[in-house]
Structures are given as structure tokens and as C-alpha cells.
Coordinates of C-alpha atoms in Angstrom, one line a residue:
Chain M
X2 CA -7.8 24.0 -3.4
X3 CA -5.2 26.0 -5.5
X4 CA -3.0 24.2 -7.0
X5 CA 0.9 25.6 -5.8
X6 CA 3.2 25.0 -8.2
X7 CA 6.0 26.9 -7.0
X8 CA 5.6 25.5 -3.6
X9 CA 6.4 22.0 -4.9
X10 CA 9.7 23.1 -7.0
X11 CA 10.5 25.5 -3.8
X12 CA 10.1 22.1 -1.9
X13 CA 11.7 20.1 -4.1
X14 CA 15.0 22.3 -5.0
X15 CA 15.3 23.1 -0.7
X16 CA 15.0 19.0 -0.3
X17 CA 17.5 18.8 -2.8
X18 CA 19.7 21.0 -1.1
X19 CA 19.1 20.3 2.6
X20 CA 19.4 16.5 2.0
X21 CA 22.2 16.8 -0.5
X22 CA 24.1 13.9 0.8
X23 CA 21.2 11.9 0.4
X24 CA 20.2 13.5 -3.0
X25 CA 24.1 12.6 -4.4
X26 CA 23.8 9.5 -2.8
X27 CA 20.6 8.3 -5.0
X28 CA 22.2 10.5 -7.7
X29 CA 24.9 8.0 -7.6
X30 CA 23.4 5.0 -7.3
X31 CA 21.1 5.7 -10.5
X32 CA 24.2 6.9 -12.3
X33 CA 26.1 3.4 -11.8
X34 CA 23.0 1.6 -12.2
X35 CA 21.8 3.0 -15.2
X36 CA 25.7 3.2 -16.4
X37 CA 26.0 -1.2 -16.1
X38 CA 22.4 -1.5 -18.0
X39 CA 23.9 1.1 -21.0
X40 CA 27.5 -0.8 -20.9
X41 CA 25.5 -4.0 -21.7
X42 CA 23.3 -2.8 -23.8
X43 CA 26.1 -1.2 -25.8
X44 CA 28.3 -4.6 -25.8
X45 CA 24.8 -6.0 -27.0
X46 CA 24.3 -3.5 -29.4
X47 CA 28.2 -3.7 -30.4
X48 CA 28.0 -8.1 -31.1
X49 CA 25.1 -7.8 -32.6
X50 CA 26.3 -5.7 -35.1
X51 CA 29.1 -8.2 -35.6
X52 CA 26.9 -11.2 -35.7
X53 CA 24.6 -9.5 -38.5
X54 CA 28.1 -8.8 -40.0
X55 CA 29.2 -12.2 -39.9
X56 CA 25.9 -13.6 -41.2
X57 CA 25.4 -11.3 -43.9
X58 CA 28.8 -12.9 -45.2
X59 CA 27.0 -16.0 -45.7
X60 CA 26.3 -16.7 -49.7
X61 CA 26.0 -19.3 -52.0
X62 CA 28.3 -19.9 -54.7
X63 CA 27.1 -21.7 -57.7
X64 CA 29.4 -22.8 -60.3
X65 CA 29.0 -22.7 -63.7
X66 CA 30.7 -25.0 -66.2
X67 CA 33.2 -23.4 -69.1
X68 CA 31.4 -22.2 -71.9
X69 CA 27.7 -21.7 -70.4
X70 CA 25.8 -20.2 -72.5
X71 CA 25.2 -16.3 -71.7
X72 CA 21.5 -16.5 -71.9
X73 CA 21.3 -20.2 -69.7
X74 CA 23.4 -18.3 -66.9
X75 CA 21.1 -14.6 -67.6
X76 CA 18.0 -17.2 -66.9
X77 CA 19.3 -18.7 -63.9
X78 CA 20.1 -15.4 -62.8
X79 CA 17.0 -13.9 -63.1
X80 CA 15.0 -17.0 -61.9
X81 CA 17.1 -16.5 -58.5
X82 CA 16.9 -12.6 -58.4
X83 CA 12.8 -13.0 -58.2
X84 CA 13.1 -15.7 -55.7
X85 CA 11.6 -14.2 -52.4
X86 CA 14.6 -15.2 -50.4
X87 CA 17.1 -13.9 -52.7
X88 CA 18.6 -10.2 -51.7
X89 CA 20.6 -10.3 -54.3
X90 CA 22.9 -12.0 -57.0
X91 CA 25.8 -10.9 -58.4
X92 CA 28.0 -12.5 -61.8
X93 CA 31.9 -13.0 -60.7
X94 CA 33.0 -14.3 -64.3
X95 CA 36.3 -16.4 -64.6
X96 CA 39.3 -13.6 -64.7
X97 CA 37.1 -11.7 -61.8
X98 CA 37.1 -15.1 -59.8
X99 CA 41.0 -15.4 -60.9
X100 CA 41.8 -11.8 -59.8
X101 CA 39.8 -12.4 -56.8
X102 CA 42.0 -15.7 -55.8
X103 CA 45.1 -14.1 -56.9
X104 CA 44.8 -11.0 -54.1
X105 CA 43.4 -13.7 -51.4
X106 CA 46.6 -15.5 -52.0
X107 CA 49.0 -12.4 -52.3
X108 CA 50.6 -13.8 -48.9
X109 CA 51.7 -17.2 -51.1
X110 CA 53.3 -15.8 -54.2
X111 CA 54.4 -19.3 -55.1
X112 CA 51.0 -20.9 -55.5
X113 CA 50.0 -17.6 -57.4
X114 CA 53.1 -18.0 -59.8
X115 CA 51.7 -22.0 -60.0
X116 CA 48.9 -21.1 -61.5
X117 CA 48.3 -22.0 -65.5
X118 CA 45.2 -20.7 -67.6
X119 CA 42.1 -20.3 -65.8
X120 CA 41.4 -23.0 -63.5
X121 CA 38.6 -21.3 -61.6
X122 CA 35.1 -21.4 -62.9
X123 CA 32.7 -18.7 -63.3
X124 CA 29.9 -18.0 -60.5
X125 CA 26.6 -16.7 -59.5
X126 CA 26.9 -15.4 -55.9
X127 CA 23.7 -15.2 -54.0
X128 CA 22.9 -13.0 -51.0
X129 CA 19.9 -13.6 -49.4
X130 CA 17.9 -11.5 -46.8
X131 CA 17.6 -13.8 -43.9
X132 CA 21.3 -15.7 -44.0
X133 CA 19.0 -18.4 -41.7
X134 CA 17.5 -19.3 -45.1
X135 CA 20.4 -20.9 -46.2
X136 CA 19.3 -24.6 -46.3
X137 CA 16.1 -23.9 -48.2
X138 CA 18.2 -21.7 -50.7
X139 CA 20.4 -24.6 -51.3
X140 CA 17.5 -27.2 -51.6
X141 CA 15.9 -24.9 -54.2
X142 CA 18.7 -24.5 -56.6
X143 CA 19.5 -28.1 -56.6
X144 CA 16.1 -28.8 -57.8
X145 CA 16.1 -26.3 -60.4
X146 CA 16.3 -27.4 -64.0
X147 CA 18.3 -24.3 -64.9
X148 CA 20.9 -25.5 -62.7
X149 CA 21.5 -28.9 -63.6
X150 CA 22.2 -27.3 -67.8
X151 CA 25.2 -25.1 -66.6
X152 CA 26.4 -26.1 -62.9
X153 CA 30.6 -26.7 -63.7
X154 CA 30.0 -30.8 -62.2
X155 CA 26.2 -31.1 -63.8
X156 CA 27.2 -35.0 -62.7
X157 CA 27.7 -33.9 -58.8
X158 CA 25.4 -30.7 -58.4
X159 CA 26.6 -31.1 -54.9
X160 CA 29.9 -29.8 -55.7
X161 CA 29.1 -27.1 -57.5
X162 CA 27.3 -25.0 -54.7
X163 CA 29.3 -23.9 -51.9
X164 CA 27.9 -22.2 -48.8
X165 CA 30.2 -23.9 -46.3
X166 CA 27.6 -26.3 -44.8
X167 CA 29.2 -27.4 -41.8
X168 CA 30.3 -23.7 -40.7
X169 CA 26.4 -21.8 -41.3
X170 CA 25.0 -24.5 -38.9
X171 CA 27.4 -23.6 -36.3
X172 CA 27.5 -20.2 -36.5
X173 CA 24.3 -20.0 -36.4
X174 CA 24.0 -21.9 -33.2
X175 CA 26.5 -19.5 -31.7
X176 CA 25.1 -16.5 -32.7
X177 CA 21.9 -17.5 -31.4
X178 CA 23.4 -18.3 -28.0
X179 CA 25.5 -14.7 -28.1
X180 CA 22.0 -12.9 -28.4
X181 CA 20.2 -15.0 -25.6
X182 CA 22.9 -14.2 -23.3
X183 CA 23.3 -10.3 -24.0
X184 CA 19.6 -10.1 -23.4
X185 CA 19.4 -12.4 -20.6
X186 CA 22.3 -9.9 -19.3
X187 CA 21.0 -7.0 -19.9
X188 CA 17.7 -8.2 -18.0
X189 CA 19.3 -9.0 -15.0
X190 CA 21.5 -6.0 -14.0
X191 CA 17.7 -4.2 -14.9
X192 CA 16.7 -6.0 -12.2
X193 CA 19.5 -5.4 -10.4
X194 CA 19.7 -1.7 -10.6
X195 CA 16.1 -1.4 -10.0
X196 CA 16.3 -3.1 -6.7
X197 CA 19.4 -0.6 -5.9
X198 CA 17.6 2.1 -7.1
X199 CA 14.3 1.4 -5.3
X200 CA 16.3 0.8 -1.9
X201 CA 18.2 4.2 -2.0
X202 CA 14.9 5.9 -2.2
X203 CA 13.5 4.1 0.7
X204 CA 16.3 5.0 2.6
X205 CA 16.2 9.0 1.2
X206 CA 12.1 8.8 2.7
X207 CA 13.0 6.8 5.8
X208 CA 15.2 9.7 6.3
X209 CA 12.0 11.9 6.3
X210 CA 9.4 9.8 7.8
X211 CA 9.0 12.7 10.3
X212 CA 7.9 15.3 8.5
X213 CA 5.6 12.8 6.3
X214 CA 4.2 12.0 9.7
X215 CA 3.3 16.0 10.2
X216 CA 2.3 16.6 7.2
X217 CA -0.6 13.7 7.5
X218 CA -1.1 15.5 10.9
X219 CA -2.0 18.1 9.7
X220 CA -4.6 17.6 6.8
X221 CA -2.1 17.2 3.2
X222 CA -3.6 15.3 1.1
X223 CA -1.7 12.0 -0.4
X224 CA -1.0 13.8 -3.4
X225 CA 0.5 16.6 -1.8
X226 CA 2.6 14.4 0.1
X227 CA 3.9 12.6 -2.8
X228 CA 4.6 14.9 -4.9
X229 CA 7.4 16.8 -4.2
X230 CA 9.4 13.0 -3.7
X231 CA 8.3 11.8 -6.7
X232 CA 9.5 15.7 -8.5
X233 CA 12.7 15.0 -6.8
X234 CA 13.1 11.4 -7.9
X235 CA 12.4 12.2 -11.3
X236 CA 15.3 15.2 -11.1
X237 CA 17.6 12.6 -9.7
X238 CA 16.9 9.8 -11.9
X239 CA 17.3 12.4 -14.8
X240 CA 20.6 13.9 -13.7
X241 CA 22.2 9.9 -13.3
X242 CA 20.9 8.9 -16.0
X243 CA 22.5 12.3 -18.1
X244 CA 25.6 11.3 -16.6
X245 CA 25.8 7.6 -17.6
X246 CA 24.8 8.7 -21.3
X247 CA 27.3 10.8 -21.0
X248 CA 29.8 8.6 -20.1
X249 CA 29.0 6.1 -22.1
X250 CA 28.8 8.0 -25.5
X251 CA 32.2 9.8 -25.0
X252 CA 33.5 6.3 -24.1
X253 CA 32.5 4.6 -26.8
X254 CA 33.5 7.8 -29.1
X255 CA 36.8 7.6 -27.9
X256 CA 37.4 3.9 -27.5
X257 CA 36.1 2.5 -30.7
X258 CA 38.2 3.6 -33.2
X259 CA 41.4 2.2 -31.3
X260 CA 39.9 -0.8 -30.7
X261 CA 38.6 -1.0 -34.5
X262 CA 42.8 -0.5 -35.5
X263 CA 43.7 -2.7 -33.5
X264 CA 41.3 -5.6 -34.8
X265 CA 40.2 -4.6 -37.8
X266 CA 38.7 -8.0 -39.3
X267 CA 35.6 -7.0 -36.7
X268 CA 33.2 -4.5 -37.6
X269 CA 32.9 -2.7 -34.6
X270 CA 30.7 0.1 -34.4
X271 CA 27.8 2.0 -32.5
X272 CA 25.6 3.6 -34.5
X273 CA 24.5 7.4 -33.1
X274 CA 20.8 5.1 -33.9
X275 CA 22.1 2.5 -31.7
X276 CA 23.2 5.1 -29.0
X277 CA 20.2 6.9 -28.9
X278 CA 17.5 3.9 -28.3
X279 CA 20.1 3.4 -25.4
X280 CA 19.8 6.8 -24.2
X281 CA 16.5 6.7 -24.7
X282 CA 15.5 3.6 -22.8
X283 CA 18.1 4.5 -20.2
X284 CA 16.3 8.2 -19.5
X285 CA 12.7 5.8 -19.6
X286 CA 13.9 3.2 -17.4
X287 CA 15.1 5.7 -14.6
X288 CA 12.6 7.7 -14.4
X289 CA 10.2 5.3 -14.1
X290 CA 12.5 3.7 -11.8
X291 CA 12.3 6.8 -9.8
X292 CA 8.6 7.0 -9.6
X293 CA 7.9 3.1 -9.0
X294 CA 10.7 3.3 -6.5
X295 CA 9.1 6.5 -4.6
X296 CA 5.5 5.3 -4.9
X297 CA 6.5 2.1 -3.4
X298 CA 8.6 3.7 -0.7
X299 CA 6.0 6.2 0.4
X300 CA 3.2 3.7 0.3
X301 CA 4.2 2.5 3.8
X302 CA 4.2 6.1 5.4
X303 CA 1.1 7.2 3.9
X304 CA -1.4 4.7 4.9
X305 CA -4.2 6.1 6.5
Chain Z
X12 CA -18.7 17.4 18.5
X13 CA -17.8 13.8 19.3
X14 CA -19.8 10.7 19.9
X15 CA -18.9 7.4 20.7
X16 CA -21.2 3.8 20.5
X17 CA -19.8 0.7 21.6
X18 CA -16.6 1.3 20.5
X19 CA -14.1 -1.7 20.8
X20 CA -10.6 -2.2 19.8
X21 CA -8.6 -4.2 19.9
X22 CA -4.8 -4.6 18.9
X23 CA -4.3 -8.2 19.3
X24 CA -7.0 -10.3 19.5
X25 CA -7.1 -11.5 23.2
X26 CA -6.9 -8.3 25.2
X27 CA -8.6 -4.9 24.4
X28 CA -7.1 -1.5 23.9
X29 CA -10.5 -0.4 24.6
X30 CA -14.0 -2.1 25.3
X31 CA -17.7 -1.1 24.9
X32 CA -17.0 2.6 24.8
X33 CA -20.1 5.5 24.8
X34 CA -18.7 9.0 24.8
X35 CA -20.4 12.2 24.1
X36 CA -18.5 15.3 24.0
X37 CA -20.1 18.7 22.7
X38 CA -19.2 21.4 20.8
X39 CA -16.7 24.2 23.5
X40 CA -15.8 21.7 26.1
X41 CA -12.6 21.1 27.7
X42 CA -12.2 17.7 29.0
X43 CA -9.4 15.6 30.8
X44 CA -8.7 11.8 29.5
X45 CA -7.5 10.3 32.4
X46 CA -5.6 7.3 33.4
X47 CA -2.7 4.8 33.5
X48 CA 0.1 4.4 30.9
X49 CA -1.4 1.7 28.7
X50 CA -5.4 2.5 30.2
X51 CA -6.4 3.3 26.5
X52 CA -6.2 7.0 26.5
X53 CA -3.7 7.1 23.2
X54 CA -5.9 4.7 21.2
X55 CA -9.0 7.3 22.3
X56 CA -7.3 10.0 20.7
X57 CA -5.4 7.8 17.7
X58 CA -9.2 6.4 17.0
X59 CA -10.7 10.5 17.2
X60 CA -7.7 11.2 14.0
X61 CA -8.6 8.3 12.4
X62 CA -4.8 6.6 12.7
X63 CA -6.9 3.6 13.3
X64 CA -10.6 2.0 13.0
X65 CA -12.3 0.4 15.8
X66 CA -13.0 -3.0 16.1
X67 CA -16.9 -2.1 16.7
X68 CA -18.8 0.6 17.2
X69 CA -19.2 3.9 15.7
X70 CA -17.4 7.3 16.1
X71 CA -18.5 10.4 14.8
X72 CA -16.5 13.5 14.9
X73 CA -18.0 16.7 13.8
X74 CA -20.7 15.3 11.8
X75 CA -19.0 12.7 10.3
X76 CA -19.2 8.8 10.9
X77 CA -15.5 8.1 10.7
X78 CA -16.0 4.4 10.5
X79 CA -17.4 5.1 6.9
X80 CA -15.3 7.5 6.1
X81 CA -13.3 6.8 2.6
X82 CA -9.7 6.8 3.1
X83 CA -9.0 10.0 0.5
X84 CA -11.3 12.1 2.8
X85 CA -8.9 11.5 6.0
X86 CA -6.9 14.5 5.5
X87 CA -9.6 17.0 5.1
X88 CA -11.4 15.5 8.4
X89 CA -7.8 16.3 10.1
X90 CA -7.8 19.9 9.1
X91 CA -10.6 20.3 11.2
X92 CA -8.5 18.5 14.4
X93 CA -5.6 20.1 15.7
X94 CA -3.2 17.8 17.5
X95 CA -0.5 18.3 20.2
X96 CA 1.9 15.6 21.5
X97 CA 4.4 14.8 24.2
X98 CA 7.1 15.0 21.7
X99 CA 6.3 18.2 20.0
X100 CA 6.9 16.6 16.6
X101 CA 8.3 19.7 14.9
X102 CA 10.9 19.7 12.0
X103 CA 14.0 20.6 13.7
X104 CA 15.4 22.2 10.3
X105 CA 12.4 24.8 10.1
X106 CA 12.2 27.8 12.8
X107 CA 8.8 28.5 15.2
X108 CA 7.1 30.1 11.9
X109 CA 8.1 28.0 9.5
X110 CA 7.1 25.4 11.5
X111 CA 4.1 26.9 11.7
X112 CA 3.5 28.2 8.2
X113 CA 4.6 24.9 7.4
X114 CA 0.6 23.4 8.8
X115 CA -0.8 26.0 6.2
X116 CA 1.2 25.5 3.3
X117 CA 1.0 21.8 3.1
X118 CA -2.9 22.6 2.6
X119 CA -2.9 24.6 0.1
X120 CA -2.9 28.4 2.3
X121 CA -2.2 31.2 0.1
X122 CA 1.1 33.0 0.9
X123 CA -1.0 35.7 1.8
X124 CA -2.9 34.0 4.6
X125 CA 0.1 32.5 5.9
X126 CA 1.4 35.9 6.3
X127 CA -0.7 36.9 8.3
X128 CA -1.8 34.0 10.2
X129 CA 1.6 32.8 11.5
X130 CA 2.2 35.9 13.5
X131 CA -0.7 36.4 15.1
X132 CA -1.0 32.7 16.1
X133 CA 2.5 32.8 17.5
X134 CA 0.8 36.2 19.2
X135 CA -1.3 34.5 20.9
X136 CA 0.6 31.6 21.9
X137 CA 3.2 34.2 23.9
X138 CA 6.3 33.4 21.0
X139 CA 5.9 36.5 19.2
X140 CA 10.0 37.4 19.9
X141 CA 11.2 33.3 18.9
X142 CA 9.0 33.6 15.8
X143 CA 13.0 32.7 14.0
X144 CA 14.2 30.5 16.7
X145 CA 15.0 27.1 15.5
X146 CA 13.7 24.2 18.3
X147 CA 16.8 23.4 19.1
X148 CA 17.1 27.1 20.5
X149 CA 13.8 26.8 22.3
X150 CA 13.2 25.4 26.2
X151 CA 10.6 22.6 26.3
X152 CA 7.6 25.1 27.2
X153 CA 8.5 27.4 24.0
X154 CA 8.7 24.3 21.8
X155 CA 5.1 23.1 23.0
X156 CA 3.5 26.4 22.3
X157 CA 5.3 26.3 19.0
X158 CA 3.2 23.4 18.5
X159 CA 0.3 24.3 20.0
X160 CA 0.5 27.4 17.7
X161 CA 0.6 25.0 14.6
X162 CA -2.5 23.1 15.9
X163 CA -4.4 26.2 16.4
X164 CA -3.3 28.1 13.7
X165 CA -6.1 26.4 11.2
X166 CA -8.5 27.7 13.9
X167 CA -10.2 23.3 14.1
X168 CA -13.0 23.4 15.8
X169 CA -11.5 20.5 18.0
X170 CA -8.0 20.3 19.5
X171 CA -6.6 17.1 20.8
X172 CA -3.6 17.1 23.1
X173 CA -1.9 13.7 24.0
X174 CA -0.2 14.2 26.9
X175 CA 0.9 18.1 26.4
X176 CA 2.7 18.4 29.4
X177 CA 4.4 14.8 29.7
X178 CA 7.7 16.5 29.4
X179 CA 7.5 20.1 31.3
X180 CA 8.1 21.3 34.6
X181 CA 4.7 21.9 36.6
X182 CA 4.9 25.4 36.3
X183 CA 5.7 25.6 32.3
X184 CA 2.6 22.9 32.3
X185 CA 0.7 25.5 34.3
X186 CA 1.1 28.3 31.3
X187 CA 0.6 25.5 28.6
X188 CA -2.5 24.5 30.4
X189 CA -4.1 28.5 30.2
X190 CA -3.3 28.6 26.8
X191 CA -5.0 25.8 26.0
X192 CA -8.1 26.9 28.7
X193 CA -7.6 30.3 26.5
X194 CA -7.9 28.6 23.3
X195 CA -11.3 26.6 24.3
X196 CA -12.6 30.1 25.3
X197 CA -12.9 30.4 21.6
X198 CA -15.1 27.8 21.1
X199 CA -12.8 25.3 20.3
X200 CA -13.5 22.0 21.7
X201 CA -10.3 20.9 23.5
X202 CA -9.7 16.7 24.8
X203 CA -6.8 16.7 26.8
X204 CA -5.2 13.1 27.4
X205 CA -2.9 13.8 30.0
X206 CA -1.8 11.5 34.0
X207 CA -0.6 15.2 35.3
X208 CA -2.5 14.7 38.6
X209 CA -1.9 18.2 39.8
X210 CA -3.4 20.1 36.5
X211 CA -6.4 18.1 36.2
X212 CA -7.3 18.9 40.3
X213 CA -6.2 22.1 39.9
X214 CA -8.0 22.7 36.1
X215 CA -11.7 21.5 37.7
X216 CA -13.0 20.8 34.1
X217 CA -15.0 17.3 32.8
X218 CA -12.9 14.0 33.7
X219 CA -13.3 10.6 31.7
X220 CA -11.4 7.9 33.4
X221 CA -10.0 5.2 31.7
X222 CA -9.4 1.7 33.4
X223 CA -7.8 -1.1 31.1
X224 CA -9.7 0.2 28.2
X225 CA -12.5 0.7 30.2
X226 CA -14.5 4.3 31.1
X227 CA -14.9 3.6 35.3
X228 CA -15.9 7.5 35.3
X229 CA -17.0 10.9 33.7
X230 CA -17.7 13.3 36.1
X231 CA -18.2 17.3 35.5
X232 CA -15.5 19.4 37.6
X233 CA -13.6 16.4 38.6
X234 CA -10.2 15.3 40.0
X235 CA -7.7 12.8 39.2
X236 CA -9.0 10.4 41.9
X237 CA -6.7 7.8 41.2
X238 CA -3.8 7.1 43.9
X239 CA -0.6 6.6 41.3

């Protein structure tokens, strides 16, 4: 048998037109569908980049006593540079910690003018590459030799390390609970959309069941049957789910940056990385959307 | 052309459609299916396209045993059957030759055959001034020769009509019933399910009677011989 194409984009393009109500209709659907599953993956997207944010703030500050020697605090800081967990360490000597304090605390002039000397010690600060590490970090330094010679209370090593202990544990736990619930989210309205989805198409073939009926009458083949509905829900699941990347990009473009003035201790940002695995997985979803939806839909009409 | 052993079926379990059923029809005849609403006539024509299996027994249409037939081969067994029915089933958004083309196209015809086919079918059918009239704009008559057209126009060797003239006057069902007699002149083998008393006394062709899924008769030149 020859294999006409143009009869099947001829089909496809009339059915478009002739059932254009219908066509808009599923257009539709998709488009809002797909349009709730971007939104959440862009909120998810959006915290996550803030949790990372907020984690990536968590260091370890290790205080060194007055007067360490220079080569004692070069070997401690080498010893933590090679340590796997370590991203990096970085030297805030006194007058940089004093400077530091001094524009933290530019809102309380008074205690600034308070200040005599140098109260504050110097300090290693220590990044590390999974901010989950923390605990093990802390355990490591305490039990390092190096540490004990220069920390600034060598009597209380506890004291001279500060990672605020009580806050990583909880944040932690919060974080961990934001990112189970965006997912869980975002898994549900899939679900959701796909039942929507699915249910529009039945109703564009139920629409049609008579002229499937004919056609098997008269000798086409499954295939040939299918085809043209599964060409047209791919065209419609394309153009909705255009529209919601559409949407959402020049929504987020637009919106961002207010929202970003008007909070700006948040890091809030979409990535055009970020927004394309959502257009990507937005364009994959409905399609095969489209073509699970169809194949299940025609199923019923095209039993022999 | 058709052959029938034993054929059983049944819907539900307890009562059947059709019992212990042995049919031969050849190649070039015109036969009458005849009998009450709900004797089994629709199932004998539904089982002949393959819309269902039979509980038991064996069919064979055209060579083929249709019990062991794989499900992908259905379609090409039904380009070989045309079908007409009460209803005309035609796409009321299509005109007479669109309709028509529409048989060919969904098998993969060449533009070029449809071209050429349509029009001469709708020739012979007696439509050749509608061929652009939508079935809305048709009587009931012009609408079953539409779709008598689109059975033919494959030229089957086997044409099955399920009541053709269910919903015509007796004198439209008098020209539907020479073009069909025309149409097995041909060769084609035409089954004619049909309780249209008059046509089959009148016709004088083969009559298989049908009695709660039962054949009670099959007689050459017969009459309706029941009294409705």
C-alpha cells in the first residue's frame, strides 16, 4: 500500500478546522494543564534555588587565639583545604573580622563607638560542598591536633567553632520538607492534568465515533485510523504547551525583578537553564500526553 | 463464497443469537435473509464482517476461515465486503463523492483511481447529477444509493445489505432493489437481510429463513412465507 502522507496532514489540518471548537477546546485544556505543572515546577525551581542559597550560607567559624603563629594557622589551613568535604576556606584576620562587625552593626552606631582595641579574634571560615556535612566537619576539627595549638579558648574548643548548631539542624529539616512537598506537588497536578487531558480527547473522538465506524467498514487499517488523531493530538498538545511556555517565561521575566526589589534578602531567580528543562519537560509531557491520551481513547472504537 | 458449520452464538449465555448454523452460499448469488426483528439475521451478517466471533463453528468467507483469522488482517478481509445499512451511515459533512472517495482513500487509492472511480460508480448507481449534494440535501432513496455506490465502488466480490430498504417507500425500495439485482449481474455475490415481504415475493431469488436463531428454511425462488 502507498503510504499517503499528504492525505494524513490534509486530514489532520480539515479535522482541525471542521472540529475547531473541539480542537480549541483540547487546545485549552492542555494549555491550563500544562500551564499549573510549569507554575509549580517554576515555584519549585524558584525555592530550591533559595534553599541552596540558604544552605550554601552555612560555614564554620574557627577561632583562632591572638598571636597564632602564621605557619600553625597556614597548617590548619591547608589540612582543612585537602579535606574532601571542604569547598573552601578563606582567612578573615582581626581588622577584616572588625571591619566586618563594624558594617553589620552600622544600624547601632553606639555599640560601634563602644568598641576599644580589637576584641574580635581572627578566623578560618570553612565552606563545604554538601552544607549537610556539617556535623562531621565539626567533629573533625575538634579532633584535630592543629586545632587544639591555636583555637582562641584551647581550654573550651567548643566555643571556638561556631556553625550555629541548633539553626543547621532545623533548617535542614525544613528544607527537606519544602522539596518533598514541591515534588509531591508537582506530581499530582501531573496527574491531574493528564486525567483532564486524556478526558478532552475522548470526548474530541466520541465526537467522531461515526466516521471511525466507516472507516473500519470499509477496510482502513488500525494504523490508518489512528493516525491522523494522534497527528492532531500531537499539533494540539504542541500549540498548549507553546502557549503555557510562553506564558510562563514572560511572567516570570516580568515579575521577578519586582518581586526581587521588593524582598531583596531572597535570592530569587529562574535560570534561562531552569526555564528550559521546564519547557522541555512541559513540550515532553504533552505530547506524550496527547498520544497516550489518543491511543487510549481510540482503543475502544477500534476493536475488531 | 460463504460457508457456514455449526455456527453458534451466543450473546448471553442462556439464549442464542443463533444455533447450529450450516450455510453455503456461492460465488454470483443473490440471496434474501429472512425473518423477525431479533430472528438472528444482524448477527448473520455482523458474524460474515467479522464484528463478532461465533461461539462454535466455523465461517469462511472467500477462502478464508474467519475464526482464525488474526485481528490485523480484519480490515483487508472487509475490502473485499461491501456493506449497506438501514441507516446509511454516511458522514453528513462530506458530499455523495466525497463520501464515496472517502471508501478509497481511507485504503490507500491513488488520487488517480479515485478520480475516476467515484464518477462512474455514482454512474451507475443513477446519482451522477448529486455527485456534490451533501446528505442532508438528498431524499432517503438518493442517500442509499450514495451508499450503495461506496460499497460497490471497491468492486468486493460480496456485498452485504442489512436491511437496505428498512427506511424507503416501496417504490424507492423497488429501484434500490434493481440496482442491487444490477450489481449481482456483475458477479458480485449479494446477501440481502431484509423483512420487506413484498420485495422478496416480488424479487423470486434464494430465501434463508431465520426462526429464533434458527434456519427453518432455504428454498431457491422463494417467498417470504411468513404471516407478520
Amino acid at each position: 500500500m502507498s503510504i499517503n502522507v499528504g492525505y494524513f496532514v490534509r486530514e489532520s489540518i480539515q479535522n482541525f478546522r471542521r472540529n475547531w471548537v473541539m480542537s480549541i477546546g483540547a487546545v485549552v485544556t492542555i494549555f491550563l494543564s500544562l500551564l499549573l505543572v510549569g507554575i509549580a515546577m517554576s515555584f519549585g525551581y524558584i525555592a530550591s534555588g533559595i534553599v541552596q542559597s540558604v544552605e550554601s550560607k552555612v560555614t564554620i567559624q574557627v577561632f583562632l587565639k591572638d598571636g597564632a603563629p602564621v605557619a600553625d594557622v597556614d597548617a590548619l589551613q591547608a589540612t582543612l583545604v585537602s579535606d574532601p568535604l571542604v569547598k573552601g576556606v578563606d582567612y578573615v584576620s582581626k581588622d577584616e573580622a572588625l571591619e566586618k562587625f563594624k558594617t553589620d552593626m552600622a544600624e547601632s552606631p553606639e555599640i560601634v563607638a563602644n568598641i576599644r582595641g580589637n576584641p574580635l579574634p581572627a578566623s578560618l571560615d570553612v565552606t563545604l560542598k554538601d552544607p549537610r556535612e556539617v556535623e562531621a566537619m565539626v567533629a573533625k576539627i575538634k579532633a584535630n591536633p592543629q586545632f587544639t595549638k591555636i583555637a582562641d579558648r584551647p581550654s573550651n574548643p567548643e566555643e571556638s567553632l561556631k556553625y550555629g548548631q541548633q539553626v543547621v539542624k532545623k533548617l535542614f529539616a525544613v528544607t527537606r520538607i519544602i522539596r518533598f512537598v514541591l515534588i509531591g506537588f508537582v506530581i499530582v497536578l501531573a496527574v491531574v492534568s493528564l486525567i483532564f487531558i486524556n478526558n478532552t480527547i475522548r470526548i474530541a473522538i466520541y465526537a467522531r465515533r461515526k466516521e471511525i465506524a466507516i472507516m473500519r467498514l470499509v477496510g482502513a487499517s488500525n494504523w490508518f485510523i489512528r493516525t491522523p488523531f494522534f497527528m492532531e493530538g500531537i499539533l494540539q498538545s504542541l500549540i498548549g504547551a507553546v502557549l503555557a511556555i510562553a506564558l510562563i517565561s514572560s511572567t516570570t521575566a516580568w515579575l521577578l525583578p519586582k518581586v526581587r526589589e521588593a524582598i531583596p534578602f531572597l535570592p530569587l531567580t529562574l535560570s534561562s537553564g531552569d526555564m528550559a528543562q521546564i519547557s522541555f519537560v512541559l513540550v515532553l509531557v504533552g505530547i506524550m500526553i496527547g498520544l497516550i491520551g489518543s491511543g487510549f481513547a481510540l482503543r475502544r472504537y477500534l476493536k475488531v | 463464497m460463504i460457508r457456514m458449520r455449526g455456527v453458534d452464538m451466543y450473546y448471553a449465555s442462556d439464549k442464542p443469537a443463533l444455533t447450529d448454523c450450516d450455510v453455503d452460499i456461492e460465488q454470483g448469488e443473490f440471496v434474501f435473509l429472512v425473518g423477525h426483528s431479533g430472528s438472528g439475521k444482524s448477527t448473520f451478517i455482523r458474524l460474515l464482517l467479522r464484528e463478532i466471533l461465533p461461539s462454535n463453528g466455523t465461517i469462511t468467507v472467500a477462502g478464508q476461515d474467519l475464526t482464525k483469522m488474526k485481528s490485523w488482517k480484519v480490515p483487508y478481509l472487509r475490502r473485499n465486503i461491501g456493506c449497506v445499512f438501514q441507516d446509511f451511515k454516511l458522514l453528513p459533512n462530506k458530499t455523495a463523492s466525497e463520501n464515496v472517495a472517502f471508501a478509497l482513500e481511507v485504503i490507500g487509492k491513488s488520487r488517480h483511481v479515485i478520480r475516476t472511480q467515484v464518477p462512474e460508480v455514482l454512474r451507475l448507481v443513477g446519482l451522477e447529477d448529486k455527485i456534490d449534494s451533501y446528505p442532508d440535501e438528498l431524499s432517503g432513496g438518493e442517500q442509499q444509493r450514495v451508499s450503495i455506490a461506496r460499497a460497490f465502488v471497491n468492486r468486493p466480490p460480496l456485498l452485504l445489505c442489512d436491511e437496505p430498504t428498512g427506511n424507503l417507500d416501496p417504490q424507492t425500495s423497488l429501484g434500490i432493489m434493481k440496482l442491487l439485482e444490477r450489481i449481482n449481474k456483475t458477479g458480485t455475490t449479494v446477501v440481502i437481510a431484509t423483512h420487506d415481504r413484498d420485495m422478496v415475493d416480488s424479487m423470486r431469488k434464494r430465501v434463508i429463513a431465520l426462526e429464533s436463531g434458527r434456519v427453518v428454511r432455504d428454498q431457491d425462488r422463494g417467498v417470504y412465507g411468513y404471516v407478520d
